[in-house]
GROMACS .gro file of C-alpha atoms in nm:
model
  319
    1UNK     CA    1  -1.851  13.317  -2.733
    2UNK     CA    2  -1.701  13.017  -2.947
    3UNK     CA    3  -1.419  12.953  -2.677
    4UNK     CA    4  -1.695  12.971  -2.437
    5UNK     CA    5  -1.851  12.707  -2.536
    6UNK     CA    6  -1.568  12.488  -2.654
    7UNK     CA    7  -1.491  12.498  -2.304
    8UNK     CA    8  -1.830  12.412  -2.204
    9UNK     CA    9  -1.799  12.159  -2.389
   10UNK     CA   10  -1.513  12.014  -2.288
   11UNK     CA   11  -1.580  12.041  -1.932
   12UNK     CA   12  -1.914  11.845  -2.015
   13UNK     CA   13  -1.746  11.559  -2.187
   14UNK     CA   14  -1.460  11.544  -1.852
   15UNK     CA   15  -1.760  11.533  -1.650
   16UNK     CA   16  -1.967  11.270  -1.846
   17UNK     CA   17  -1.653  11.039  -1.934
   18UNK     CA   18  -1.561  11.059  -1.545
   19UNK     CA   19  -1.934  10.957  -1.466
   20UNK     CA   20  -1.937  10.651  -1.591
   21UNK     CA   21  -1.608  10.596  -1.579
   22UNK     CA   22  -1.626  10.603  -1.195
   23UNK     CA   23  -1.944  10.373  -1.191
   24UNK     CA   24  -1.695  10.094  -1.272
   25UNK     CA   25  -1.464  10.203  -0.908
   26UNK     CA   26  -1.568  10.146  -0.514
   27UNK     CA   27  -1.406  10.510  -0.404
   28UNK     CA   28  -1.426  10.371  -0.048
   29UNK     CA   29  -1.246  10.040  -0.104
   30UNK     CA   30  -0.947  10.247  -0.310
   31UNK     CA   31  -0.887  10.509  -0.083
   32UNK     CA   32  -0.864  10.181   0.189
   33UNK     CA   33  -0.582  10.082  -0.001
   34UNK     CA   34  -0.399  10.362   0.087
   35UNK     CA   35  -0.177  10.351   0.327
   36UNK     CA   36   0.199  10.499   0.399
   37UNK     CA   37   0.405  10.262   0.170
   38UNK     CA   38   0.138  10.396  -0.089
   39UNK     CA   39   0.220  10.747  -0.005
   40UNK     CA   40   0.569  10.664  -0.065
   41UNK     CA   41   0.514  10.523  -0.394
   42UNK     CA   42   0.304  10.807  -0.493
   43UNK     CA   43   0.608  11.045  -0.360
   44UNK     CA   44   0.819  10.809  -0.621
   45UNK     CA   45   0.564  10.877  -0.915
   46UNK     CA   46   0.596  11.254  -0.788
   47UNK     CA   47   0.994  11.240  -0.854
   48UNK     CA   48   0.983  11.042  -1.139
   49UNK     CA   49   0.739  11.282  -1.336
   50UNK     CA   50   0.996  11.614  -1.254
   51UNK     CA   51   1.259  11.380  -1.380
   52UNK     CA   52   0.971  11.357  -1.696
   53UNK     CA   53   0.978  11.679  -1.725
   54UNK     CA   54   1.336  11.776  -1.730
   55UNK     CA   55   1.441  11.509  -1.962
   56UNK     CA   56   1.139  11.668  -2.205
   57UNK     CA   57   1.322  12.002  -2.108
   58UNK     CA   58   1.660  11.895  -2.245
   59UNK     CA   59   1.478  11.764  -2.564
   60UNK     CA   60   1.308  12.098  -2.625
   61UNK     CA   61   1.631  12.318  -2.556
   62UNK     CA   62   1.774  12.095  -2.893
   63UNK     CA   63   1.443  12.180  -3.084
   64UNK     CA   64   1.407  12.532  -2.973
   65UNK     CA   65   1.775  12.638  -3.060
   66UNK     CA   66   1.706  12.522  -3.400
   67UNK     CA   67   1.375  12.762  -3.443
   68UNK     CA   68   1.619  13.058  -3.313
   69UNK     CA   69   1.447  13.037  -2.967
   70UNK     CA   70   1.802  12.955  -2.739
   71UNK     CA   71   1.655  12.858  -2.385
   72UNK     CA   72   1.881  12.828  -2.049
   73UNK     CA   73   1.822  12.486  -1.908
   74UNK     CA   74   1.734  12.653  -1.577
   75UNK     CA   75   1.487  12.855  -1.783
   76UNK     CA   76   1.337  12.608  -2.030
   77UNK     CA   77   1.275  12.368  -1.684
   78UNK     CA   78   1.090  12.684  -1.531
   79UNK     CA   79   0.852  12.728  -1.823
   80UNK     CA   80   0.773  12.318  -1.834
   81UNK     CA   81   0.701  12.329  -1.490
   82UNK     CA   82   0.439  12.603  -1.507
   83UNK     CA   83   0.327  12.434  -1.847
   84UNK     CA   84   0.218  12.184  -1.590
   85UNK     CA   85  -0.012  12.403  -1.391
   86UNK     CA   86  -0.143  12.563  -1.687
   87UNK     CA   87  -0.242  12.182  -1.837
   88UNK     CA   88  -0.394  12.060  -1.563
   89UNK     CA   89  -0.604  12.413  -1.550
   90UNK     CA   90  -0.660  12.516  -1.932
   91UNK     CA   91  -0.969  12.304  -2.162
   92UNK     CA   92  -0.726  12.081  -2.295
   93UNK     CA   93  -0.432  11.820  -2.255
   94UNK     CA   94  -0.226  12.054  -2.423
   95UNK     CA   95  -0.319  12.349  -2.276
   96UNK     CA   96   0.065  12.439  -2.115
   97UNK     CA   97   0.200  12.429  -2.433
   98UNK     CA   98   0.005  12.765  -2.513
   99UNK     CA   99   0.130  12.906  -2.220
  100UNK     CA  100   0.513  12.805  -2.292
  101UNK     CA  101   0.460  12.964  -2.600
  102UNK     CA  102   0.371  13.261  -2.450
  103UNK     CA  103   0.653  13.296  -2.174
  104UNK     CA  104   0.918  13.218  -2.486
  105UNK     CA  105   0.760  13.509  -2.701
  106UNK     CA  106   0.781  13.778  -2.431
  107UNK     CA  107   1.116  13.667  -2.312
  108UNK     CA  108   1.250  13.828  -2.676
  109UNK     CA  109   1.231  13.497  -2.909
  110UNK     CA  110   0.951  13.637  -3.109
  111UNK     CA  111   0.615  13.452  -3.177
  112UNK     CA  112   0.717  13.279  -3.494
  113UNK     CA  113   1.029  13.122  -3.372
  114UNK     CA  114   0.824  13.041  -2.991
  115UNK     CA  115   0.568  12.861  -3.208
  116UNK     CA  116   0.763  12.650  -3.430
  117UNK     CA  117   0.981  12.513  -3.122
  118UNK     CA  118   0.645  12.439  -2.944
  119UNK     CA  119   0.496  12.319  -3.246
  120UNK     CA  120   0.783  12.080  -3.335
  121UNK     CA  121   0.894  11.950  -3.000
  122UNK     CA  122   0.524  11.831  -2.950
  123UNK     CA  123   0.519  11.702  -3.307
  124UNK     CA  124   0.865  11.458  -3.213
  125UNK     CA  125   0.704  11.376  -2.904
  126UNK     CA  126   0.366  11.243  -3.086
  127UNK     CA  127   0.602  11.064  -3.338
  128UNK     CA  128   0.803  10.877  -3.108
  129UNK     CA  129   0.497  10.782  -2.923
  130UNK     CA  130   0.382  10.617  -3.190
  131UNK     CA  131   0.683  10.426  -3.254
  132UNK     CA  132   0.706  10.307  -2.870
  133UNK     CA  133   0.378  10.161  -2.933
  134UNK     CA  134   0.427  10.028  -3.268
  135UNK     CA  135   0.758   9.874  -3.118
  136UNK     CA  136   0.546   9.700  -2.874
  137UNK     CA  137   0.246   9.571  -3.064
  138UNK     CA  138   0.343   9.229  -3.125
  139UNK     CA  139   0.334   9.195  -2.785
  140UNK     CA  140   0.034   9.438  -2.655
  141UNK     CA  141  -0.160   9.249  -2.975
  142UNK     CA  142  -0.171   8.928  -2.813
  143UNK     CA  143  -0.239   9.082  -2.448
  144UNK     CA  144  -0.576   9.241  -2.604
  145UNK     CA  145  -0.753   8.917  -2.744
  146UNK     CA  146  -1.129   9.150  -2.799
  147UNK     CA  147  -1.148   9.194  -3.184
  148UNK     CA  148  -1.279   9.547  -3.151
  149UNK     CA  149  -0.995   9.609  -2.912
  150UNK     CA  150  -0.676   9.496  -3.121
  151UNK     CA  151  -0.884   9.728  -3.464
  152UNK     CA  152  -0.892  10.003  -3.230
  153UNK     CA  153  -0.540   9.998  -3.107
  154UNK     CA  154  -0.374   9.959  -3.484
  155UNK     CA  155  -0.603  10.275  -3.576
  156UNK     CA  156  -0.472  10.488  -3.358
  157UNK     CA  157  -0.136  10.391  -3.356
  158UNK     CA  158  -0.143  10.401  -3.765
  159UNK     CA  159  -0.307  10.711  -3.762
  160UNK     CA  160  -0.062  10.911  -3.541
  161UNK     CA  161   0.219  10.729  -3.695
  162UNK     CA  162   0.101  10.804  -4.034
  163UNK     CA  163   0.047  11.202  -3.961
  164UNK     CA  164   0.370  11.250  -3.806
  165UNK     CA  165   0.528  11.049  -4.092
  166UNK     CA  166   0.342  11.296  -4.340
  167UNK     CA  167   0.447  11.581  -4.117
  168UNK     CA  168   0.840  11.462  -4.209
  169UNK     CA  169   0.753  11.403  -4.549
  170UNK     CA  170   0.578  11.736  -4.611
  171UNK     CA  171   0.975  11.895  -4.528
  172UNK     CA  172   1.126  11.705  -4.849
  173UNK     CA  173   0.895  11.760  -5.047
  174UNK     CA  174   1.046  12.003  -5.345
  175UNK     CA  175   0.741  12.197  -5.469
  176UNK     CA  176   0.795  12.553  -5.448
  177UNK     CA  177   0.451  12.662  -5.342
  178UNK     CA  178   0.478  12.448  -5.017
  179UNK     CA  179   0.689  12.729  -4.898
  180UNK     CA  180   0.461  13.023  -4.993
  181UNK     CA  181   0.106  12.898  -5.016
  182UNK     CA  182  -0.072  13.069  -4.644
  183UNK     CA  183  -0.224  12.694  -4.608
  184UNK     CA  184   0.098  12.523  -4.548
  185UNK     CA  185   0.416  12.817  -4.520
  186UNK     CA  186   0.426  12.734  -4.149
  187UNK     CA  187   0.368  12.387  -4.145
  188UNK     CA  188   0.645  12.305  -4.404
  189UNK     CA  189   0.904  12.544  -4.235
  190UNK     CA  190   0.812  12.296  -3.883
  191UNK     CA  191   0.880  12.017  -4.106
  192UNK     CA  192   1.213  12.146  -4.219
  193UNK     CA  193   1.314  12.185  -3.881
  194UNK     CA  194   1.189  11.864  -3.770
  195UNK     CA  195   1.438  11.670  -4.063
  196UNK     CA  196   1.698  11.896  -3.969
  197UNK     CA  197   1.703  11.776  -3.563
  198UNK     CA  198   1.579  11.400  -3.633
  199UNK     CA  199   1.829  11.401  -3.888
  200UNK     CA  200   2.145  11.561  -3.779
  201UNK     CA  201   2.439  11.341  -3.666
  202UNK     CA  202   2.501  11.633  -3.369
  203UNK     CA  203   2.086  11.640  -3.268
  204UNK     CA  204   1.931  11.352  -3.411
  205UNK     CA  205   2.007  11.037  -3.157
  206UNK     CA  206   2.039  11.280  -2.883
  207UNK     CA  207   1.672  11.423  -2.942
  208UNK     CA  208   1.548  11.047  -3.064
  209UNK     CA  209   1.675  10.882  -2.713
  210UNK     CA  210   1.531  11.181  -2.498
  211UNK     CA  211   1.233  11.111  -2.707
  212UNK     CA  212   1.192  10.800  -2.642
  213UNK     CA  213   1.268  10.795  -2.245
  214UNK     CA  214   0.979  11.077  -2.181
  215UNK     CA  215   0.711  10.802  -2.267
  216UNK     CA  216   0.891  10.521  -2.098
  217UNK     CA  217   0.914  10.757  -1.775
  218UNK     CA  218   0.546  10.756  -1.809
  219UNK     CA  219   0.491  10.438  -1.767
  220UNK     CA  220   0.717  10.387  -1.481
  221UNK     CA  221   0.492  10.718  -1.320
  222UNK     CA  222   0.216  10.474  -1.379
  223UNK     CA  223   0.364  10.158  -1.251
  224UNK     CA  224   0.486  10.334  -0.925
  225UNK     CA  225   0.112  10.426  -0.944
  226UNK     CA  226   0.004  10.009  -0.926
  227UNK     CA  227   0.259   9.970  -0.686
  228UNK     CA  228   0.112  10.222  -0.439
  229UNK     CA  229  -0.244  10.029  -0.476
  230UNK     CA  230  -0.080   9.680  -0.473
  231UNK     CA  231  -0.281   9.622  -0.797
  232UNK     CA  232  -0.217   9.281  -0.944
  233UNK     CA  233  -0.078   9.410  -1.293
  234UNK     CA  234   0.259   9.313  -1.405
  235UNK     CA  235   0.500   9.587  -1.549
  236UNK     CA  236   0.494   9.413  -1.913
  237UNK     CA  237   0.116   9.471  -1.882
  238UNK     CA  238   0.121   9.837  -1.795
  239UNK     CA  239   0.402   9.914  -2.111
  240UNK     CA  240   0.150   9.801  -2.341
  241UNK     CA  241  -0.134   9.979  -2.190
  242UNK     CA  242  -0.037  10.273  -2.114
  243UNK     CA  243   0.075  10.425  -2.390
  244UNK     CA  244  -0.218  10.404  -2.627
  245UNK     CA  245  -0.426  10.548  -2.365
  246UNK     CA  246  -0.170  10.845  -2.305
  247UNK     CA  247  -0.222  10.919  -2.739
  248UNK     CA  248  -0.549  10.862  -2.696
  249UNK     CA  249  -0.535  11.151  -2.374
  250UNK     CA  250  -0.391  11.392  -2.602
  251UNK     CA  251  -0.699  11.453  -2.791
  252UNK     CA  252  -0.827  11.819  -2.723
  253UNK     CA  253  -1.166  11.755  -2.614
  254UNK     CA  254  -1.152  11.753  -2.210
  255UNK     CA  255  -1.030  11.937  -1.909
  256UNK     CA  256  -0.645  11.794  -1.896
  257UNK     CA  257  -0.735  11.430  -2.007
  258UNK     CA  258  -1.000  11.366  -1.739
  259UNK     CA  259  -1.259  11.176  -1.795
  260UNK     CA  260  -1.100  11.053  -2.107
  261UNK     CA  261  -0.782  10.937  -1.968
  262UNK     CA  262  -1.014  10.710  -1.737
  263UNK     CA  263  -1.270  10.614  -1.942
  264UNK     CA  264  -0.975  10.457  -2.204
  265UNK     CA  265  -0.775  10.336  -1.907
  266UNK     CA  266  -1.101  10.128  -1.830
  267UNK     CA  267  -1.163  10.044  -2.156
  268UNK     CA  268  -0.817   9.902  -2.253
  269UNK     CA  269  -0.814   9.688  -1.886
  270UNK     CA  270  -1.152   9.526  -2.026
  271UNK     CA  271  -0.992   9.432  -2.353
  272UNK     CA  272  -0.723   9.290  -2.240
  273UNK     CA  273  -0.881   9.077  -1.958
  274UNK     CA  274  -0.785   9.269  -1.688
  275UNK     CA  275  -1.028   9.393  -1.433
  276UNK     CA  276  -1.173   9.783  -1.595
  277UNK     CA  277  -1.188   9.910  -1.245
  278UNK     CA  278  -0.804   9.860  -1.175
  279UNK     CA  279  -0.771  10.070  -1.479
  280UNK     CA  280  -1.019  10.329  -1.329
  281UNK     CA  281  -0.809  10.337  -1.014
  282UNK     CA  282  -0.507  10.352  -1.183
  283UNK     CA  283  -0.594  10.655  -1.379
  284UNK     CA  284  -0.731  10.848  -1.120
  285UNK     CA  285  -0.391  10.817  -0.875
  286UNK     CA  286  -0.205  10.905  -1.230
  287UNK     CA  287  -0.428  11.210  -1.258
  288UNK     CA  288  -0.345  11.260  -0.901
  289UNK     CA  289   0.024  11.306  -0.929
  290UNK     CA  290  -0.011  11.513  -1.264
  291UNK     CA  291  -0.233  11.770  -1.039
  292UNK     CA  292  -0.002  11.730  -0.763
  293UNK     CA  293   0.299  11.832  -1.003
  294UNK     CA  294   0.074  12.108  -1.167
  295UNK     CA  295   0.007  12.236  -0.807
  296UNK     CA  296   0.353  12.284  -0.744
  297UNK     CA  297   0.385  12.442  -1.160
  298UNK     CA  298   0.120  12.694  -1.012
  299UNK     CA  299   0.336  12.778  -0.724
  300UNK     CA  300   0.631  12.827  -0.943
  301UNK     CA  301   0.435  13.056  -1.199
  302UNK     CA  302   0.289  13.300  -0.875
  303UNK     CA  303   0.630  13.344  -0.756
  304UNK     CA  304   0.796  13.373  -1.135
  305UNK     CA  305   0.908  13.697  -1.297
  306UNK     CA  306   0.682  13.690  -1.588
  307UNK     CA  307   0.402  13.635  -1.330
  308UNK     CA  308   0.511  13.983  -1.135
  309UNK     CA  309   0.593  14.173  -1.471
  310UNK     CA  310   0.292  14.097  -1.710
  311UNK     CA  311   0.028  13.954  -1.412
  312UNK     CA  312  -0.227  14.207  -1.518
  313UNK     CA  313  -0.164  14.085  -1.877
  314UNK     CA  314  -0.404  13.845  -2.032
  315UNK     CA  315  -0.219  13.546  -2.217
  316UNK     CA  316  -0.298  13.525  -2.541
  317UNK     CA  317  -0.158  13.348  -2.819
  318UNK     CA  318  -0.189  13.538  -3.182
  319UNK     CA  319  -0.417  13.287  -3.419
   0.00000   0.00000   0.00000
């Protein structure tokens, strides 16, 4: 009954978010904008996001050998792929990761060692997000010139950058009881293996720089995006934007961003002095291609083994 209605929930605050959210947009005069140079652009965005996902693939194949969960590349790319479907189709952002977790256990890893390289490779990921965007706030500080804007964006940022900073620090910490104690054994082992990748000569700048290039890849996904609308944003403009609004996305409390995604795409636009509904449109053709790319995840995961052996098998993820 309580995932019930979490998931009512979330589906009400996609639906309300995406209300007003598409107040701000003239659906008519957007979908005139598309024509077949926009296809093409959206094809581009298509590419650019399985490129996305491969270079997130090589970064989790470093993390994952390091819990004891060895993935094939060929393998690792099949499960990211379906992760796709399952985000754009599970109540959250997230909601693939649950289901990567899943194909790893059953394919003999074990759930402790699936978890942690889940766990950890989304934990990097956060972390260099918030670096990309600290990086770039002397820069996306002066674009935003609303007061409540510029607090909002140094919150965020701070805050994620400050919990995965605590996340590394928990690791080196030397009290015994970290290890033991129910409330944190499994956090501070994730932590451990976190230091031990970021930090290793052999992993550490390889994992950092694959890091890094996932988020920048989603920006060019979203400039290919203004490209395919013609929308009078320069590239400098969307680096700023965009990723603050993807952090923001990852919060668990819609259907696969939507609503959310919009309603802060719109919402940073405004602040900055850019026109909200540009950032409406924007989000909606990025939503787009993430469906389009979780369409073709769904076709993957029909046709997989794991699909044909366990299809009568509900997935389910031990708490």
């Amino acid at each position: 009954m309580r995932r019930i209605l979490l998931s009512t929930l979330k589906i009400l605050v996609s639906a309300a978010l995406l209300y007003f959210s598409l107040r701000k947009v003239d659906l008519a005069e957007l979908v005139a904008r598309i024509d077949v140079s926009s296809l093409g652009w959206i094809g581009v965005a298509i590419a650019v996001t399985f490129l996305q996902i491969f270079i997130g693939v090589l970064r989790w194949r470093e993390i994952s050998a390091e819990c004891g969960a060895p993935l094939p590349t060929r393998q690792a790319m099949r499960f990211n792929v379906i992760g796709t479907f399952f985000n754009q189709t599970l109540p959250s952002s997230i909601g693939g990761d649950a289901v990567r977790l899943w194909l790893v256990a059953r394919n003999g890893a074990g759930w402790r060692a699936a978890t942690y390289s889940i766990f950890v490779d989304r934990a990097i990921g956060l972390i260099a997000l918030a670096v990309v965007i600290v990086a770039s706030l002397p820069w996306s500080y002066r674009l935003i010139t609303d007061p409540h804007g510029r607090s909002a964006l140094l919150f965020v940022d701070f805050a994620a950058l400050g919990g995965g900073l605590g996340f590394l620090l928990l690791g080196r910490l030397p009290w015994p009881w970290l290890k033991h104690w129910w409330g944190t054994h499994h956090i501070h082992a994730c932590s451990v293996i976190a230091n031990r990748v970021l930090f290793s000569r052999v992993h550490g700048p390889k994992v950092a720089v694959l890091s890094l290039l996932v988020h920048v890849l989603a920006v060019v996904i979203a400039w290919c995006v203004v490209q395919s609308i013609a929308a009078p944003i320069l590239f400098s403009q969307i680096f700023q934007l965009v990723p603050p609004v993807m952090l923001i996305t990852m919060l668990p409390i819609s259907i696969a961003g939507w609503g959310v995604r919009e309603a802060t795409m719109g919402l940073a636009f405004g602040y900055a002095g850019l026109m909200a509904n540009e950032g409406v449109n924007i989000s909606l053709l990025y939503g787009a291609v993430s469906f389009i790319v979780g369409a073709i995840g769904g076709l993957v995961w029909i046709l997989s083994a794991e699909k044909a052996a366990q299809g009568t098998v509900p997935i389910e993820v031990p708490k």
